[in-house]
GROMACS .gro file of C-alpha atoms in nm:
model
  492
    1MET     CA    1  -0.955   0.451   3.637
    2THR     CA    2  -0.813   0.779   3.762
    3PHE     CA    3  -0.659   1.067   3.569
    4ILE     CA    4  -0.480   1.387   3.664
    5PRO     CA    5  -0.400   1.695   3.453
    6ASN     CA    6  -0.123   1.687   3.197
    7ALA     CA    7   0.220   1.726   3.359
    8GLY     CA    8   0.329   2.001   3.120
    9THR     CA    9   0.500   2.042   2.788
   10VAL     CA   10   0.817   1.854   2.694
   11PRO     CA   11   1.076   2.008   2.461
   12ASP     CA   12   1.148   1.856   2.122
   13ARG     CA   13   1.478   1.668   2.107
   14THR     CA   14   1.645   1.718   1.771
   15ARG     CA   15   2.014   1.670   1.854
   16PHE     CA   16   2.241   1.389   1.970
   17PHE     CA   17   2.509   1.389   2.237
   18ILE     CA   18   2.832   1.317   2.047
   19ASN     CA   19   3.187   1.398   2.154
   20GLY     CA   20   3.067   1.605   2.449
   21GLU     CA   21   2.845   1.832   2.236
   22TRP     CA   22   2.487   1.844   2.112
   23ALA     CA   23   2.523   1.766   1.743
   24GLY     CA   24   2.263   1.809   1.473
   25PRO     CA   25   2.142   1.492   1.299
   26ARG     CA   26   2.300   1.383   0.973
   27GLY     CA   27   1.966   1.252   0.849
   28THR     CA   28   1.612   1.390   0.835
   29GLU     CA   29   1.400   1.120   1.000
   30THR     CA   30   1.195   1.222   1.303
   31LEU     CA   31   0.966   1.047   1.549
   32ARG     CA   32   0.643   1.166   1.711
   33VAL     CA   33   0.668   1.069   2.077
   34VAL     CA   34   0.329   0.978   2.224
   35GLU     CA   35   0.221   0.971   2.590
   36ALA     CA   36   0.120   0.618   2.688
   37ALA     CA   37  -0.169   0.720   2.914
   38THR     CA   38  -0.339   0.957   2.670
   39GLY     CA   39  -0.225   0.874   2.318
   40GLU     CA   40  -0.142   1.243   2.275
   41THR     CA   41   0.182   1.384   2.136
   42LEU     CA   42   0.454   1.458   2.391
   43ALA     CA   43   0.728   1.589   2.162
   44THR     CA   44   0.920   1.528   1.843
   45ALA     CA   45   1.259   1.355   1.842
   46ALA     CA   46   1.521   1.314   1.571
   47LEU     CA   47   1.606   0.955   1.479
   48GLY     CA   48   1.970   0.884   1.410
   49SER     CA   49   2.107   0.744   1.088
   50GLU     CA   50   2.403   0.517   1.026
   51ALA     CA   51   2.610   0.833   0.976
   52ASP     CA   52   2.516   0.952   1.327
   53ILE     CA   53   2.611   0.615   1.475
   54ASP     CA   54   2.940   0.624   1.287
   55ALA     CA   55   3.019   0.972   1.421
   56ALA     CA   56   2.942   0.860   1.776
   57VAL     CA   57   3.155   0.546   1.747
   58ARG     CA   58   3.449   0.741   1.605
   59ALA     CA   59   3.422   0.994   1.888
   60ALA     CA   60   3.426   0.707   2.138
   61ARG     CA   61   3.725   0.547   1.964
   62THR     CA   62   3.923   0.871   1.969
   63ALA     CA   63   3.836   0.928   2.334
   64LEU     CA   64   3.958   0.577   2.416
   65ASP     CA   65   4.278   0.582   2.210
   66GLU     CA   66   4.381   0.946   2.247
   67GLY     CA   67   4.178   1.091   2.533
   68PRO     CA   68   4.244   1.083   2.906
   69TRP     CA   69   3.971   0.846   3.026
   70GLY     CA   70   4.146   0.514   2.977
   71ARG     CA   71   4.462   0.651   3.134
   72THR     CA   72   4.298   0.800   3.442
   73THR     CA   73   4.359   0.644   3.779
   74THR     CA   74   4.073   0.451   3.929
   75ALA     CA   75   4.037   0.721   4.196
   76GLU     CA   76   4.003   0.990   3.928
   77ARG     CA   77   3.738   0.789   3.748
   78ALA     CA   78   3.549   0.739   4.072
   79GLY     CA   79   3.545   1.114   4.134
   80VAL     CA   80   3.393   1.190   3.793
   81MET     CA   81   3.138   0.911   3.837
   82ARG     CA   82   3.026   1.056   4.169
   83ARG     CA   83   2.979   1.398   4.009
   84PHE     CA   84   2.778   1.227   3.734
   85ALA     CA   85   2.565   1.063   4.004
   86ASP     CA   86   2.505   1.398   4.175
   87ALA     CA   87   2.398   1.558   3.847
   88LEU     CA   88   2.150   1.276   3.780
   89ALA     CA   89   2.016   1.288   4.135
   90ALA     CA   90   1.944   1.659   4.095
   91ARG     CA   91   1.728   1.575   3.791
   92ALA     CA   92   1.570   1.259   3.937
   93GLU     CA   93   1.218   1.388   3.995
   94ASP     CA   94   1.174   1.535   3.648
   95THR     CA   95   1.333   1.228   3.487
   96SER     CA   96   1.096   0.994   3.671
   97VAL     CA   97   0.791   1.188   3.552
   98LEU     CA   98   0.917   1.195   3.194
   99VAL     CA   99   0.973   0.819   3.179
  100SER     CA  100   0.627   0.754   3.326
  101ARG     CA  101   0.473   0.968   3.056
  102GLU     CA  102   0.674   0.788   2.787
  103ASN     CA  103   0.610   0.425   2.885
  104GLY     CA  104   0.329   0.420   3.142
  105MET     CA  105   0.537   0.317   3.445
  106PRO     CA  106   0.365   0.404   3.776
  107ILE     CA  107   0.539   0.708   3.918
  108SER     CA  108   0.630   0.549   4.254
  109LEU     CA  109   0.820   0.278   4.065
  110SER     CA  110   0.973   0.528   3.824
  111ASN     CA  111   1.104   0.731   4.116
  112ALA     CA  112   1.296   0.426   4.233
  113PHE     CA  113   1.423   0.285   3.903
  114ASN     CA  114   1.458   0.591   3.679
  115GLY     CA  115   1.523   0.848   3.950
  116ALA     CA  116   1.727   0.700   4.234
  117ALA     CA  117   1.880   0.379   4.099
  118PRO     CA  118   2.099   0.524   3.817
  119ALA     CA  119   2.281   0.757   4.058
  120ASN     CA  120   2.311   0.477   4.314
  121LEU     CA  121   2.471   0.248   4.055
  122LEU     CA  122   2.725   0.511   3.958
  123ARG     CA  123   2.819   0.554   4.322
  124MET     CA  124   2.835   0.179   4.377
  125TYR     CA  125   3.078   0.126   4.089
  126ALA     CA  126   3.278   0.433   4.189
  127ASP     CA  127   3.327   0.272   4.530
  128LEU     CA  128   3.420  -0.060   4.368
  129ILE     CA  129   3.676   0.087   4.130
  130GLU     CA  130   3.836   0.349   4.353
  131ASP     CA  131   4.090   0.113   4.513
  132PHE     CA  132   4.063  -0.164   4.253
  133PRO     CA  133   4.405  -0.310   4.164
  134LEU     CA  134   4.465  -0.291   3.789
  135GLU     CA  135   4.785  -0.495   3.807
  136GLU     CA  136   4.880  -0.806   4.000
  137VAL     CA  137   5.227  -0.960   4.010
  138ARG     CA  138   5.246  -1.337   4.006
  139ALA     CA  139   5.553  -1.547   4.057
  140SER     CA  140   5.638  -1.766   3.759
  141ALA     CA  141   5.899  -2.021   3.661
  142SER     CA  142   6.081  -1.753   3.460
  143GLY     CA  143   6.068  -1.481   3.725
  144SER     CA  144   5.728  -1.307   3.741
  145THR     CA  145   5.425  -1.211   3.536
  146ILE     CA  146   5.225  -0.890   3.562
  147VAL     CA  147   4.855  -0.964   3.511
  148ARG     CA  148   4.699  -0.636   3.400
  149ARG     CA  149   4.333  -0.537   3.367
  150GLU     CA  150   4.257  -0.298   3.081
  151PRO     CA  151   3.930  -0.157   2.943
  152VAL     CA  152   3.768  -0.378   2.680
  153GLY     CA  153   3.737  -0.070   2.456
  154VAL     CA  154   3.443   0.097   2.284
  155VAL     CA  155   3.110  -0.037   2.411
  156GLY     CA  156   2.787  -0.026   2.214
  157ALA     CA  157   2.503  -0.022   2.470
  158ILE     CA  158   2.152  -0.096   2.341
  159VAL     CA  159   1.869  -0.058   2.590
  160PRO     CA  160   1.490  -0.116   2.584
  161TRP     CA  161   1.198   0.104   2.678
  162ASN     CA  162   1.064  -0.061   2.993
  163TYR     CA  163   1.324   0.064   3.246
  164PRO     CA  164   1.525   0.298   3.024
  165GLN     CA  165   1.734   0.490   3.276
  166VAL     CA  166   1.839   0.211   3.509
  167LEU     CA  167   1.900  -0.042   3.230
  168ALA     CA  168   2.123   0.210   3.055
  169MET     CA  169   2.315   0.251   3.380
  170PHE     CA  170   2.349  -0.129   3.418
  171LYS     CA  171   2.594  -0.083   3.129
  172ILE     CA  172   2.725   0.271   3.162
  173ALA     CA  173   2.834   0.252   3.528
  174PRO     CA  174   3.059  -0.059   3.509
  175ALA     CA  175   3.187   0.044   3.164
  176LEU     CA  176   3.294   0.385   3.296
  177ALA     CA  177   3.450   0.223   3.602
  178ALA     CA  178   3.656  -0.004   3.378
  179GLY     CA  179   3.778   0.290   3.165
  180CYS     CA  180   3.569   0.213   2.855
  181THR     CA  181   3.401   0.461   2.623
  182ILE     CA  182   3.038   0.417   2.527
  183VAL     CA  183   2.783   0.469   2.251
  184LEU     CA  184   2.432   0.441   2.395
  185LYS     CA  185   2.140   0.365   2.164
  186PRO     CA  186   1.811   0.415   2.350
  187SER     CA  187   1.480   0.273   2.230
  188PRO     CA  188   1.253   0.493   2.014
  189GLU     CA  189   0.963   0.400   2.246
  190THR     CA  190   1.131   0.609   2.516
  191ALA     CA  191   1.289   0.868   2.293
  192LEU     CA  192   1.329   1.161   2.532
  193ASP     CA  193   1.472   1.063   2.871
  194SER     CA  194   1.821   0.963   2.751
  195TYR     CA  195   1.898   1.332   2.692
  196VAL     CA  196   1.912   1.370   3.069
  197LEU     CA  197   2.213   1.138   3.074
  198GLY     CA  198   2.397   1.360   2.827
  199GLU     CA  199   2.318   1.676   3.020
  200ALA     CA  200   2.434   1.522   3.347
  201ALA     CA  201   2.750   1.379   3.191
  202ALA     CA  202   2.848   1.719   3.054
  203GLU     CA  203   2.781   1.886   3.388
  204ALA     CA  204   2.995   1.623   3.565
  205GLY     CA  205   3.293   1.690   3.339
  206LEU     CA  206   3.300   1.354   3.165
  207PRO     CA  207   3.563   1.399   2.891
  208PRO     CA  208   3.433   1.443   2.534
  209GLY     CA  209   3.359   1.117   2.355
  210VAL     CA  210   3.345   0.900   2.667
  211LEU     CA  211   2.964   0.882   2.659
  212ASN     CA  212   2.778   0.935   2.332
  213ILE     CA  213   2.400   0.905   2.289
  214VAL     CA  214   2.219   0.853   1.959
  215LEU     CA  215   1.848   0.772   1.947
  216ALA     CA  216   1.795   0.536   1.655
  217GLY     CA  217   1.588   0.253   1.516
  218ARG     CA  218   1.683  -0.099   1.415
  219GLU     CA  219   1.884  -0.027   1.102
  220ALA     CA  220   2.111   0.224   1.273
  221GLY     CA  221   2.127  -0.010   1.572
  222ALA     CA  222   2.251  -0.286   1.343
  223CYS     CA  223   2.523  -0.047   1.226
  224LEU     CA  224   2.636  -0.008   1.588
  225VAL     CA  225   2.650  -0.385   1.639
  226SER     CA  226   2.861  -0.443   1.329
  227HIS     CA  227   3.075  -0.127   1.337
  228PRO     CA  228   3.444  -0.222   1.303
  229LEU     CA  229   3.554   0.021   1.577
  230VAL     CA  230   3.325  -0.128   1.844
  231ASP     CA  231   3.479  -0.383   2.081
  232LYS     CA  232   3.176  -0.501   2.278
  233ILE     CA  233   2.796  -0.494   2.264
  234ALA     CA  234   2.585  -0.484   2.579
  235PHE     CA  235   2.220  -0.549   2.493
  236THR     CA  236   1.897  -0.575   2.687
  237GLY     CA  237   1.586  -0.664   2.491
  238SER     CA  238   1.392  -0.943   2.329
  239THR     CA  239   1.529  -1.290   2.268
  240PRO     CA  240   1.472  -1.274   1.888
  241ALA     CA  241   1.674  -0.951   1.866
  242GLY     CA  242   1.935  -1.100   2.098
  243ARG     CA  243   1.980  -1.397   1.864
  244VAL     CA  244   2.058  -1.164   1.574
  245ILE     CA  245   2.299  -0.955   1.779
  246GLY     CA  246   2.469  -1.260   1.927
  247ALA     CA  247   2.512  -1.415   1.583
  248GLU     CA  248   2.671  -1.098   1.447
  249CYS     CA  249   2.902  -1.064   1.746
  250GLY     CA  250   3.001  -1.427   1.701
  251ARG     CA  251   3.077  -1.369   1.333
  252LEU     CA  252   3.292  -1.069   1.422
  253ILE     CA  253   3.447  -1.241   1.727
  254ARG     CA  254   3.316  -0.949   1.932
  255ARG     CA  255   3.238  -0.965   2.300
  256CYS     CA  256   2.875  -0.933   2.402
  257THR     CA  257   2.643  -0.960   2.697
  258LEU     CA  258   2.278  -1.033   2.627
  259GLU     CA  259   2.002  -0.987   2.885
  260LEU     CA  260   1.694  -1.120   2.715
  261GLY     CA  261   1.338  -1.236   2.777
  262GLY     CA  262   1.178  -1.457   3.036
  263LYS     CA  263   0.878  -1.674   3.113
  264SER     CA  264   0.947  -1.720   3.480
  265ALA     CA  265   0.762  -1.938   3.729
  266ALA     CA  266   0.647  -1.860   4.082
  267ILE     CA  267   0.616  -2.191   4.269
  268PHE     CA  268   0.367  -2.184   4.556
  269LEU     CA  269   0.423  -2.495   4.770
  270ASP     CA  270   0.153  -2.669   4.971
  271ASP     CA  271   0.282  -2.516   5.296
  272GLY     CA  272   0.292  -2.160   5.157
  273ASP     CA  273   0.111  -1.868   5.317
  274ILE     CA  274  -0.148  -1.701   5.096
  275ASP     CA  275  -0.108  -1.363   5.263
  276THR     CA  276   0.267  -1.376   5.199
  277LEU     CA  277   0.196  -1.452   4.835
  278ARG     CA  278  -0.043  -1.160   4.806
  279ALA     CA  279   0.210  -0.930   4.971
  280GLY     CA  280   0.477  -1.024   4.718
  281LEU     CA  281   0.270  -1.060   4.399
  282TYR     CA  282   0.329  -0.705   4.283
  283ASN     CA  283   0.708  -0.740   4.279
  284ALA     CA  284   0.696  -1.091   4.140
  285SER     CA  285   0.429  -1.065   3.873
  286PHE     CA  286   0.281  -0.717   3.823
  287MET     CA  287   0.569  -0.469   3.855
  288ASN     CA  288   0.566  -0.197   3.588
  289ASN     CA  289   0.234  -0.320   3.448
  290SER     CA  290   0.410  -0.659   3.404
  291GLN     CA  291   0.630  -0.496   3.138
  292THR     CA  292   0.930  -0.646   3.315
  293CYS     CA  293   1.161  -0.922   3.195
  294THR     CA  294   1.154  -1.089   3.539
  295THR     CA  295   0.772  -1.110   3.550
  296GLN     CA  296   0.663  -1.443   3.694
  297SER     CA  297   0.371  -1.486   3.459
  298ARG     CA  298   0.346  -1.859   3.531
  299ILE     CA  299   0.218  -1.923   3.883
  300LEU     CA  300   0.248  -2.289   3.978
  301ALA     CA  301  -0.002  -2.400   4.245
  302PRO     CA  302  -0.044  -2.739   4.421
  303ARG     CA  303  -0.365  -2.919   4.326
  304ALA     CA  304  -0.462  -2.947   4.693
  305ARG     CA  305  -0.472  -2.565   4.721
  306TYR     CA  306  -0.524  -2.474   4.359
  307ASP     CA  307  -0.857  -2.291   4.388
  308GLU     CA  308  -0.726  -2.092   4.686
  309VAL     CA  309  -0.425  -1.972   4.487
  310VAL     CA  310  -0.634  -1.890   4.179
  311ASP     CA  311  -0.873  -1.686   4.391
  312ALA     CA  312  -0.587  -1.500   4.562
  313VAL     CA  313  -0.414  -1.410   4.235
  314ALA     CA  314  -0.739  -1.307   4.066
  315SER     CA  315  -0.852  -1.091   4.359
  316PHE     CA  316  -0.509  -0.924   4.368
  317ALA     CA  317  -0.535  -0.848   3.995
  318ARG     CA  318  -0.883  -0.700   4.041
  319GLU     CA  319  -0.761  -0.478   4.326
  320LEU     CA  320  -0.487  -0.316   4.119
  321THR     CA  321  -0.565   0.049   4.048
  322LEU     CA  322  -0.561   0.104   3.675
  323GLY     CA  323  -0.501   0.463   3.576
  324ASN     CA  324  -0.271   0.752   3.495
  325PRO     CA  325   0.086   0.658   3.587
  326LEU     CA  326   0.148   1.005   3.733
  327ASP     CA  327  -0.122   0.949   3.996
  328ARG     CA  328   0.050   0.800   4.301
  329SER     CA  329  -0.252   0.582   4.374
  330THR     CA  330  -0.209   0.402   4.041
  331THR     CA  331  -0.058   0.055   4.063
  332CYS     CA  332  -0.109  -0.049   3.699
  333GLY     CA  333  -0.055   0.196   3.416
  334PRO     CA  334  -0.095   0.157   3.039
  335MET     CA  335   0.108  -0.046   2.798
  336ALA     CA  336   0.395   0.148   2.645
  337SER     CA  337   0.253   0.175   2.294
  338GLU     CA  338  -0.051   0.094   2.086
  339ALA     CA  339   0.142  -0.177   1.902
  340HIS     CA  340   0.241  -0.338   2.231
  341LEU     CA  341  -0.116  -0.319   2.359
  342ASN     CA  342  -0.234  -0.508   2.051
  343ARG     CA  343   0.036  -0.769   2.107
  344VAL     CA  344  -0.080  -0.827   2.465
  345LEU     CA  345  -0.444  -0.847   2.355
  346GLY     CA  346  -0.338  -1.110   2.102
  347PHE     CA  347  -0.207  -1.330   2.382
  348ILE     CA  348  -0.532  -1.283   2.574
  349ASP     CA  349  -0.723  -1.399   2.264
  350ALA     CA  350  -0.494  -1.702   2.239
  351GLY     CA  351  -0.568  -1.787   2.603
  352CYS     CA  352  -0.942  -1.754   2.549
  353ASN     CA  353  -0.920  -1.987   2.249
  354SER     CA  354  -0.725  -2.253   2.442
  355GLY     CA  355  -0.843  -2.489   2.713
  356ALA     CA  356  -0.763  -2.230   2.978
  357ARG     CA  357  -1.029  -2.063   3.193
  358LEU     CA  358  -1.048  -1.684   3.202
  359VAL     CA  359  -1.090  -1.583   3.568
  360THR     CA  360  -1.063  -1.205   3.554
  361GLY     CA  361  -0.981  -0.928   3.308
  362GLY     CA  362  -0.951  -1.015   2.945
  363GLY     CA  363  -0.975  -0.686   2.759
  364CYS     CA  364  -0.950  -0.309   2.767
  365PRO     CA  365  -1.136  -0.101   3.028
  366VAL     CA  366  -1.450   0.073   2.908
  367SER     CA  367  -1.339   0.417   3.025
  368PRO     CA  368  -1.184   0.664   2.974
  369GLY     CA  369  -1.135   0.545   2.616
  370ARG     CA  370  -0.786   0.681   2.568
  371GLY     CA  371  -0.436   0.553   2.628
  372TRP     CA  372  -0.319   0.195   2.592
  373PHE     CA  373  -0.470   0.023   2.894
  374VAL     CA  374  -0.537  -0.347   2.938
  375GLU     CA  375  -0.713  -0.507   3.232
  376PRO     CA  376  -0.493  -0.720   3.460
  377THR     CA  377  -0.587  -1.069   3.342
  378VAL     CA  378  -0.565  -1.412   3.506
  379PHE     CA  379  -0.617  -1.748   3.338
  380ALA     CA  380  -0.656  -2.074   3.534
  381ASP     CA  381  -0.624  -2.436   3.419
  382VAL     CA  382  -0.340  -2.347   3.185
  383ASP     CA  383  -0.133  -2.632   3.048
  384ASN     CA  384   0.241  -2.569   3.039
  385SER     CA  385   0.240  -2.653   2.669
  386ASP     CA  386  -0.008  -2.372   2.591
  387GLU     CA  387   0.116  -2.063   2.409
  388LEU     CA  388   0.021  -1.861   2.716
  389ALA     CA  389   0.275  -2.062   2.918
  390ARG     CA  390   0.550  -2.069   2.656
  391GLU     CA  391   0.573  -1.716   2.517
  392GLU     CA  392   0.667  -1.392   2.692
  393VAL     CA  393   0.359  -1.168   2.698
  394PHE     CA  394   0.523  -0.863   2.860
  395GLY     CA  395   0.193  -0.744   3.001
  396PRO     CA  396  -0.036  -0.819   3.297
  397VAL     CA  397  -0.153  -1.162   3.182
  398ILE     CA  398  -0.096  -1.440   3.434
  399ALA     CA  399  -0.127  -1.817   3.383
  400VAL     CA  400  -0.196  -2.036   3.689
  401ILE     CA  401  -0.076  -2.393   3.635
  402PRO     CA  402  -0.147  -2.690   3.867
  403PHE     CA  403   0.111  -2.941   3.991
  404GLY     CA  404   0.117  -3.250   4.212
  405ASP     CA  405   0.440  -3.272   4.412
  406ASP     CA  406   0.765  -3.079   4.443
  407ASP     CA  407   0.937  -3.277   4.168
  408GLU     CA  408   0.659  -3.199   3.922
  409ALA     CA  409   0.672  -2.830   4.016
  410VAL     CA  410   1.044  -2.820   3.939
  411ARG     CA  411   0.990  -3.004   3.610
  412ILE     CA  412   0.723  -2.757   3.501
  413ALA     CA  413   0.931  -2.456   3.605
  414ASN     CA  414   1.230  -2.588   3.409
  415ASP     CA  415   1.016  -2.685   3.108
  416SER     CA  416   1.073  -2.350   2.940
  417ALA     CA  417   1.310  -2.207   2.683
  418TYR     CA  418   1.381  -1.928   2.932
  419GLY     CA  419   1.558  -1.905   3.266
  420LEU     CA  420   1.577  -1.550   3.397
  421ALA     CA  421   1.382  -1.525   3.723
  422GLY     CA  422   1.143  -1.707   3.955
  423SER     CA  423   1.030  -1.748   4.312
  424VAL     CA  424   0.942  -2.017   4.567
  425TRP     CA  425   0.674  -1.963   4.832
  426SER     CA  426   0.684  -2.186   5.139
  427GLY     CA  427   0.664  -2.176   5.517
  428ASP     CA  428   0.978  -2.390   5.531
  429GLN     CA  429   1.289  -2.189   5.438
  430GLU     CA  430   1.509  -2.494   5.382
  431ARG     CA  431   1.249  -2.663   5.164
  432ALA     CA  432   1.209  -2.348   4.957
  433LEU     CA  433   1.585  -2.311   4.925
  434GLY     CA  434   1.615  -2.670   4.808
  435ILE     CA  435   1.357  -2.607   4.534
  436ALA     CA  436   1.524  -2.279   4.437
  437ARG     CA  437   1.855  -2.456   4.386
  438ARG     CA  438   1.693  -2.700   4.142
  439VAL     CA  439   1.525  -2.440   3.919
  440ARG     CA  440   1.744  -2.357   3.621
  441THR     CA  441   1.729  -1.979   3.632
  442GLY     CA  442   1.969  -1.691   3.680
  443THR     CA  443   1.777  -1.530   3.970
  444ILE     CA  444   1.514  -1.657   4.211
  445GLY     CA  445   1.348  -1.527   4.527
  446LEU     CA  446   1.217  -1.690   4.841
  447ASN     CA  447   0.870  -1.566   4.945
  448ASN     CA  448   0.924  -1.254   4.735
  449TYR     CA  449   1.128  -1.130   4.441
  450ASN     CA  450   1.348  -0.829   4.513
  451LEU     CA  451   1.626  -0.745   4.269
  452ASP     CA  452   1.960  -0.689   4.443
  453LEU     CA  453   2.172  -0.432   4.257
  454GLY     CA  454   2.480  -0.564   4.436
  455ALA     CA  455   2.443  -0.922   4.307
  456PRO     CA  456   2.490  -1.060   3.953
  457PHE     CA  457   2.180  -1.051   3.734
  458GLY     CA  458   2.119  -1.239   3.411
  459GLY     CA  459   1.967  -1.549   3.259
  460MET     CA  460   2.021  -1.903   3.148
  461LYS     CA  461   1.908  -2.070   2.826
  462ASP     CA  462   1.724  -1.827   2.595
  463SER     CA  463   1.727  -1.559   2.865
  464GLY     CA  464   2.076  -1.448   2.779
  465ILE     CA  465   2.453  -1.465   2.809
  466GLY     CA  466   2.659  -1.303   3.081
  467ARG     CA  467   2.574  -1.113   3.397
  468GLU     CA  468   2.513  -0.751   3.487
  469LEU     CA  469   2.519  -0.584   3.830
  470GLY     CA  470   2.735  -0.660   4.131
  471PRO     CA  471   3.116  -0.664   4.124
  472GLU     CA  472   3.093  -0.942   3.863
  473ALA     CA  473   2.971  -0.692   3.600
  474LEU     CA  474   3.313  -0.525   3.589
  475ASP     CA  475   3.456  -0.834   3.421
  476ASN     CA  476   3.234  -0.767   3.119
  477TYR     CA  477   3.427  -0.447   3.053
  478LEU     CA  478   3.783  -0.558   3.131
  479GLU     CA  479   4.046  -0.741   2.929
  480TYR     CA  480   4.332  -0.930   3.093
  481LYS     CA  481   4.687  -0.885   2.968
  482SER     CA  482   4.979  -1.097   3.089
  483ILE     CA  483   5.320  -0.928   3.080
  484TYR     CA  484   5.598  -1.185   3.114
  485THR     CA  485   5.882  -0.988   3.272
  486GLY     CA  486   6.139  -1.263   3.335
  487VAL     CA  487   6.244  -1.085   3.653
  488PRO     CA  488   6.069  -1.015   3.985
  489GLN     CA  489   5.845  -0.707   3.970
  490SER     CA  490   5.639  -0.505   4.214
  491GLY     CA  491   5.276  -0.439   4.126
  492LYS     CA  492   5.093  -0.110   4.115
   0.00000   0.00000   0.00000
């Protein structure tokens, strides 16, 4: 394991971004933010109360109902969004380092997902909305109807700790494009980086109340979900939390999108190329220390080539460089928190106590004795009914499962409560595509897994409701209104 000197001090964050200003907390609760790689204190952050959430929601409601944002032209919105993107891009390097210190993400990955991607998403949705028609005139039996697209309203955005900047922007960018106002609740596990969004929004000239940011725990988050002035919840996180949020939104007849967990399968067919698999394993199964909802932690291998696949996956896991996430040679950093480390170790214990065979890893590294590191771990001979194959680990613990023919591979892949991601590995593109079409999942890759920010992303079954990314995400933040005119009209 490799370590480099501390990256410097981080300021305490004791205010929230509400109504375009940095407001003092209405409560007294604080949080000690700890660096994942060292276990040492990074800074102190204020935790919001229900009163802070209420103030943020009311600011967003006023900005929607009385402010200029919802009445701006799409071209005006696009201009502000591009300035917002520029302000984030100017801060990208520092933001990437901060997130890596918070959650252990390797810095090369953080540069892409916490540095570059948020600005790119803002620009993408600015381009989409700039010439987007908000009204369409349709002929009708009584003359004509104007079909109008309007913002859904105040959006409560709740994001997790694993990719905090880009997952926040999955929601913020299309919501802004649609003319919505937003209350963002970041995760306490990454308590500091969301302040960058507020600073950049203010610099870009986003009107007061359009984007509000309150760091808070579960109780205050529940207040956001049930607040009577909120029109939609956009949530990324665990399936158990998503069930609670979805139930509350259903009770309130409130719109929601839920991007939840996964237990995805990578299917290696008997004509697959082992070198291709090795080249794509990081993206598919080990990205961000496997703290990724799309992690393909079930690798399905044909019995005829089973040992070959097990050896390839195990050797790849052994070759990962475990160490400080700020060291560019590191390919596997620590878990995001001590509690999460213990959760991952619990799944390793469950695997060791099952009929599975531990091939590599299985514990914490001996040195340097600090931070929340776990060895990349591979189990072979896993049965798809085992806990290791059913539950989302959210850490570098891989289960290799044997299959006979293509039909059995598809059955095993689909025998899961989840359906978020997956991949098929084959030397025959058409064969792989045929298998991919049969797997019940929201996203799937052929001979790799590369997320496309321009295409819809989301899950089936317990992996969620709705889609983010791509032009399709705009629909999550728009309402349709039909105006029956009775006479022919021209659209705007």
